[in-house]
GROMACS .gro file of C-alpha atoms in nm:
model
  272
    1UNK     CA    1  13.473   7.353   9.984
    2UNK     CA    2  13.545   7.651   9.764
    3UNK     CA    3  13.746   7.412   9.535
    4UNK     CA    4  13.430   7.209   9.510
    5UNK     CA    5  13.191   7.464   9.428
    6UNK     CA    6  13.429   7.592   9.135
    7UNK     CA    7  13.419   7.243   9.023
    8UNK     CA    8  13.053   7.191   9.035
    9UNK     CA    9  13.013   7.530   8.867
   10UNK     CA   10  13.261   7.430   8.587
   11UNK     CA   11  13.011   7.150   8.479
   12UNK     CA   12  12.870   7.191   8.146
   13UNK     CA   13  12.634   6.906   8.049
   14UNK     CA   14  12.572   7.062   7.712
   15UNK     CA   15  12.912   7.072   7.620
   16UNK     CA   16  12.986   6.753   7.747
   17UNK     CA   17  12.726   6.586   7.570
   18UNK     CA   18  12.845   6.774   7.262
   19UNK     CA   19  13.191   6.632   7.280
   20UNK     CA   20  13.060   6.277   7.362
   21UNK     CA   21  12.867   6.292   7.033
   22UNK     CA   22  13.154   6.448   6.844
   23UNK     CA   23  13.376   6.136   6.957
   24UNK     CA   24  13.116   5.905   6.838
   25UNK     CA   25  13.099   6.100   6.501
   26UNK     CA   26  13.440   6.042   6.437
   27UNK     CA   27  13.450   5.700   6.517
   28UNK     CA   28  13.153   5.639   6.269
   29UNK     CA   29  13.278   5.882   6.015
   30UNK     CA   30  13.659   5.915   6.007
   31UNK     CA   31  13.662   6.148   5.701
   32UNK     CA   32  13.514   6.389   5.902
   33UNK     CA   33  13.759   6.383   6.181
   34UNK     CA   34  13.931   6.681   6.084
   35UNK     CA   35  13.611   6.896   6.080
   36UNK     CA   36  13.511   6.758   6.386
   37UNK     CA   37  13.836   6.801   6.583
   38UNK     CA   38  13.904   7.158   6.452
   39UNK     CA   39  13.524   7.278   6.524
   40UNK     CA   40  13.458   7.110   6.852
   41UNK     CA   41  13.705   6.871   7.026
   42UNK     CA   42  13.977   7.122   6.993
   43UNK     CA   43  13.813   7.368   7.197
   44UNK     CA   44  13.760   7.361   7.582
   45UNK     CA   45  13.436   7.537   7.589
   46UNK     CA   46  13.124   7.578   7.370
   47UNK     CA   47  13.191   7.926   7.390
   48UNK     CA   48  13.523   7.873   7.214
   49UNK     CA   49  13.392   7.647   6.946
   50UNK     CA   50  13.103   7.883   6.867
   51UNK     CA   51  13.361   8.178   6.823
   52UNK     CA   52  13.579   7.951   6.565
   53UNK     CA   53  13.273   7.848   6.393
   54UNK     CA   54  13.151   8.205   6.370
   55UNK     CA   55  13.494   8.339   6.239
   56UNK     CA   56  13.554   8.032   5.993
   57UNK     CA   57  13.208   8.095   5.833
   58UNK     CA   58  13.222   8.463   5.808
   59UNK     CA   59  13.574   8.510   5.713
   60UNK     CA   60  13.634   8.663   5.382
   61UNK     CA   61  13.884   8.867   5.168
   62UNK     CA   62  13.768   9.188   5.353
   63UNK     CA   63  13.783   9.066   5.686
   64UNK     CA   64  14.036   8.794   5.860
   65UNK     CA   65  13.932   8.484   6.015
   66UNK     CA   66  14.182   8.597   6.304
   67UNK     CA   67  14.012   8.947   6.358
   68UNK     CA   68  13.629   8.783   6.370
   69UNK     CA   69  13.808   8.526   6.633
   70UNK     CA   70  13.911   8.816   6.856
   71UNK     CA   71  13.586   8.984   6.814
   72UNK     CA   72  13.373   8.675   6.878
   73UNK     CA   73  13.607   8.571   7.194
   74UNK     CA   74  13.577   8.906   7.326
   75UNK     CA   75  13.184   8.905   7.293
   76UNK     CA   76  13.179   8.570   7.486
   77UNK     CA   77  13.402   8.686   7.730
   78UNK     CA   78  13.222   9.004   7.822
   79UNK     CA   79  12.858   8.872   7.809
   80UNK     CA   80  12.793   8.524   7.969
   81UNK     CA   81  12.436   8.549   7.830
   82UNK     CA   82  12.539   8.493   7.507
   83UNK     CA   83  12.680   8.147   7.581
   84UNK     CA   84  12.339   8.067   7.784
   85UNK     CA   85  12.143   8.168   7.505
   86UNK     CA   86  12.335   7.961   7.265
   87UNK     CA   87  12.273   7.655   7.492
   88UNK     CA   88  11.901   7.736   7.501
   89UNK     CA   89  11.908   7.764   7.139
   90UNK     CA   90  12.054   7.460   7.069
   91UNK     CA   91  11.820   7.274   7.330
   92UNK     CA   92  11.533   7.419   7.159
   93UNK     CA   93  11.666   7.294   6.789
   94UNK     CA   94  11.693   6.949   6.940
   95UNK     CA   95  11.380   6.943   7.120
   96UNK     CA   96  11.147   7.097   6.836
   97UNK     CA   97  11.321   6.981   6.512
   98UNK     CA   98  11.244   6.604   6.417
   99UNK     CA   99  11.558   6.613   6.209
  100UNK     CA  100  11.785   6.702   6.465
  101UNK     CA  101  11.905   6.376   6.644
  102UNK     CA  102  12.230   6.514   6.797
  103UNK     CA  103  12.335   6.828   6.993
  104UNK     CA  104  12.626   6.870   6.736
  105UNK     CA  105  12.429   6.890   6.436
  106UNK     CA  106  12.309   7.253   6.481
  107UNK     CA  107  12.642   7.394   6.555
  108UNK     CA  108  12.821   7.215   6.266
  109UNK     CA  109  12.535   7.182   5.980
  110UNK     CA  110  12.228   7.408   6.085
  111UNK     CA  111  12.244   7.757   5.921
  112UNK     CA  112  11.953   7.858   6.138
  113UNK     CA  113  12.128   7.828   6.452
  114UNK     CA  114  12.469   7.937   6.343
  115UNK     CA  115  12.301   8.262   6.189
  116UNK     CA  116  12.104   8.326   6.526
  117UNK     CA  117  12.446   8.292   6.699
  118UNK     CA  118  12.606   8.521   6.454
  119UNK     CA  119  12.328   8.761   6.502
  120UNK     CA  120  12.396   8.769   6.880
  121UNK     CA  121  12.758   8.859   6.832
  122UNK     CA  122  12.629   9.145   6.613
  123UNK     CA  123  12.373   9.258   6.868
  124UNK     CA  124  12.650   9.260   7.148
  125UNK     CA  125  12.872   9.482   6.884
  126UNK     CA  126  12.562   9.703   6.839
  127UNK     CA  127  12.522   9.774   7.220
  128UNK     CA  128  12.872   9.845   7.245
  129UNK     CA  129  12.855  10.112   6.990
  130UNK     CA  130  13.043   9.948   6.725
  131UNK     CA  131  12.772   9.988   6.471
  132UNK     CA  132  12.961   9.956   6.156
  133UNK     CA  133  13.126   9.602   6.264
  134UNK     CA  134  12.798   9.497   6.370
  135UNK     CA  135  12.662   9.595   6.026
  136UNK     CA  136  12.956   9.369   5.851
  137UNK     CA  137  12.856   9.063   6.078
  138UNK     CA  138  12.488   9.121   5.962
  139UNK     CA  139  12.609   9.155   5.561
  140UNK     CA  140  12.830   8.829   5.603
  141UNK     CA  141  12.574   8.651   5.774
  142UNK     CA  142  12.303   8.739   5.514
  143UNK     CA  143  12.564   8.633   5.228
  144UNK     CA  144  12.670   8.307   5.404
  145UNK     CA  145  12.340   8.187   5.566
  146UNK     CA  146  12.050   8.375   5.370
  147UNK     CA  147  11.952   8.524   5.722
  148UNK     CA  148  11.902   8.905   5.729
  149UNK     CA  149  11.860   8.990   6.096
  150UNK     CA  150  11.925   9.347   6.187
  151UNK     CA  151  12.170   9.411   6.454
  152UNK     CA  152  11.956   9.608   6.680
  153UNK     CA  153  11.661   9.379   6.659
  154UNK     CA  154  11.602   9.191   7.025
  155UNK     CA  155  11.581   8.850   7.025
  156UNK     CA  156  11.523   8.614   7.321
  157UNK     CA  157  11.651   8.282   7.403
  158UNK     CA  158  11.561   7.919   7.342
  159UNK     CA  159  11.492   8.027   6.983
  160UNK     CA  160  11.434   7.804   6.690
  161UNK     CA  161  11.466   7.907   6.324
  162UNK     CA  162  11.410   7.575   6.103
  163UNK     CA  163  11.566   7.580   5.758
  164UNK     CA  164  11.627   7.944   5.787
  165UNK     CA  165  11.620   8.028   5.412
  166UNK     CA  166  11.529   8.406   5.348
  167UNK     CA  167  11.445   8.500   5.721
  168UNK     CA  168  11.440   8.900   5.729
  169UNK     CA  169  11.408   9.078   6.073
  170UNK     CA  170  11.395   9.435   6.101
  171UNK     CA  171  11.554   9.695   6.326
  172UNK     CA  172  11.307   9.770   6.586
  173UNK     CA  173  11.171   9.408   6.599
  174UNK     CA  174  11.133   9.243   6.911
  175UNK     CA  175  11.123   8.852   6.938
  176UNK     CA  176  11.051   8.670   7.283
  177UNK     CA  177  11.182   8.350   7.452
  178UNK     CA  178  11.098   8.031   7.299
  179UNK     CA  179  10.976   8.138   6.981
  180UNK     CA  180  10.973   7.905   6.672
  181UNK     CA  181  10.980   8.019   6.310
  182UNK     CA  182  11.020   7.855   5.964
  183UNK     CA  183  11.192   7.949   5.664
  184UNK     CA  184  11.082   8.272   5.457
  185UNK     CA  185  10.946   8.444   5.752
  186UNK     CA  186  10.961   8.846   5.724
  187UNK     CA  187  10.924   9.045   6.061
  188UNK     CA  188  10.901   9.386   5.833
  189UNK     CA  189  10.771   9.757   5.818
  190UNK     CA  190  10.489   9.890   5.629
  191UNK     CA  191  10.653  10.197   5.486
  192UNK     CA  192  10.957  10.449   5.505
  193UNK     CA  193  10.887  10.569   5.880
  194UNK     CA  194  11.198  10.585   6.096
  195UNK     CA  195  11.064  10.520   6.448
  196UNK     CA  196  10.966  10.177   6.590
  197UNK     CA  197  10.825  10.025   6.289
  198UNK     CA  198  10.843   9.645   6.324
  199UNK     CA  199  10.644   9.346   6.478
  200UNK     CA  200  10.691   9.261   6.854
  201UNK     CA  201  10.659   8.883   6.900
  202UNK     CA  202  10.571   8.729   7.234
  203UNK     CA  203  10.699   8.446   7.405
  204UNK     CA  204  10.622   8.094   7.272
  205UNK     CA  205  10.482   8.205   6.940
  206UNK     CA  206  10.511   7.973   6.628
  207UNK     CA  207  10.546   8.138   6.295
  208UNK     CA  208  10.475   7.930   6.000
  209UNK     CA  209  10.665   7.922   5.656
  210UNK     CA  210  10.634   8.215   5.456
  211UNK     CA  211  10.451   8.413   5.696
  212UNK     CA  212  10.483   8.812   5.679
  213UNK     CA  213  10.420   9.007   6.014
  214UNK     CA  214  10.434   9.364   5.911
  215UNK     CA  215  10.435   9.706   6.126
  216UNK     CA  216  10.461   9.796   6.489
  217UNK     CA  217  10.204   9.522   6.615
  218UNK     CA  218  10.225   9.277   6.873
  219UNK     CA  219  10.175   8.901   6.857
  220UNK     CA  220  10.058   8.789   7.181
  221UNK     CA  221  10.238   8.490   7.381
  222UNK     CA  222  10.176   8.147   7.296
  223UNK     CA  223   9.985   8.214   6.961
  224UNK     CA  224  10.023   8.074   6.615
  225UNK     CA  225  10.086   8.252   6.276
  226UNK     CA  226   9.978   8.000   5.986
  227UNK     CA  227  10.207   7.939   5.697
  228UNK     CA  228  10.166   8.194   5.403
  229UNK     CA  229   9.972   8.445   5.617
  230UNK     CA  230  10.015   8.845   5.609
  231UNK     CA  231   9.983   8.971   5.937
  232UNK     CA  232   9.903   9.324   5.974
  233UNK     CA  233   9.696   9.393   6.314
  234UNK     CA  234   9.771   9.303   6.684
  235UNK     CA  235   9.733   8.914   6.787
  236UNK     CA  236   9.571   8.837   7.114
  237UNK     CA  237   9.768   8.555   7.328
  238UNK     CA  238   9.684   8.195   7.261
  239UNK     CA  239   9.518   8.239   6.928
  240UNK     CA  240   9.594   8.121   6.559
  241UNK     CA  241   9.551   8.357   6.285
  242UNK     CA  242   9.564   8.271   5.914
  243UNK     CA  243   9.506   8.435   5.560
  244UNK     CA  244   9.597   8.723   5.374
  245UNK     CA  245   9.545   8.952   5.551
  246UNK     CA  246   9.548   8.731   5.853
  247UNK     CA  247   9.231   8.682   6.084
  248UNK     CA  248   9.180   8.502   6.401
  249UNK     CA  249   9.053   8.143   6.285
  250UNK     CA  250   9.059   8.005   6.662
  251UNK     CA  251   9.263   7.911   6.970
  252UNK     CA  252   9.628   7.816   6.961
  253UNK     CA  253   9.533   7.464   6.995
  254UNK     CA  254   9.778   7.394   7.297
  255UNK     CA  255   9.954   7.595   7.559
  256UNK     CA  256  10.301   7.578   7.400
  257UNK     CA  257  10.264   7.582   7.002
  258UNK     CA  258  10.603   7.688   6.961
  259UNK     CA  259  10.738   7.362   7.133
  260UNK     CA  260  10.478   7.130   7.004
  261UNK     CA  261  10.518   7.269   6.638
  262UNK     CA  262  10.177   7.170   6.545
  263UNK     CA  263  10.083   7.359   6.205
  264UNK     CA  264   9.746   7.203   6.137
  265UNK     CA  265   9.444   7.429   6.149
  266UNK     CA  266   9.225   7.149   6.226
  267UNK     CA  267   9.353   7.143   6.572
  268UNK     CA  268   9.262   7.513   6.637
  269UNK     CA  269   8.927   7.499   6.759
  270UNK     CA  270   8.832   7.700   6.462
  271UNK     CA  271   8.568   7.954   6.487
  272UNK     CA  272   8.287   8.019   6.236
   0.00000   0.00000   0.00000
């Protein structure tokens, strides 16, 4: 019975699906065979594949691939939550991004997903007191992916960063679970204060492209921030805000805006 329980525990439907898709991809495009085998099929678990991808993308003349691989393997081995968050993030991308047709795409091709997993390792390093190494990972992630997330920021699981170019998330920012944000989003401060100075984003929030959320403010659960908005004040739950500076223009339009990804203001029951 104990052996049966161990086998059941070892089942990983997300990784199984990725490997099935990888074999199909090699059949359909043999020229990518070496990349797909090295990046996916060579590895026994999703965590090992993510560690390989992390080290391959972030290695440089200053830090070898081998050292980064050891760091990532250590992180995934010490904190099972990293692997769980990676799976939740991957499913979020697949569910919400119409350009994502297979589970293997985020791991191999989507810089938003890869940058988020690199951030998660930098955050693990930060929590271990390895601040300089965390800063190094932040620097390389910014250089490689155009995504600058401070390692002290706290980000939940099931997060999608679509396109991801020019994303900036500050040191004391907090992002809840099941959040979706598009490119050029900034979660920043408003001055030189050194204490808690960045936004707190609730669960299920949708942040449109180019939106700037500034200061130690709270964005309520399941709210929407329209593209190009500059948010300087708290936003209640389940509301839509738009404009510069942003104002409440109506309801969120549905109970899960981050999942539905509907950014049209005509669906927000606008007030006034």
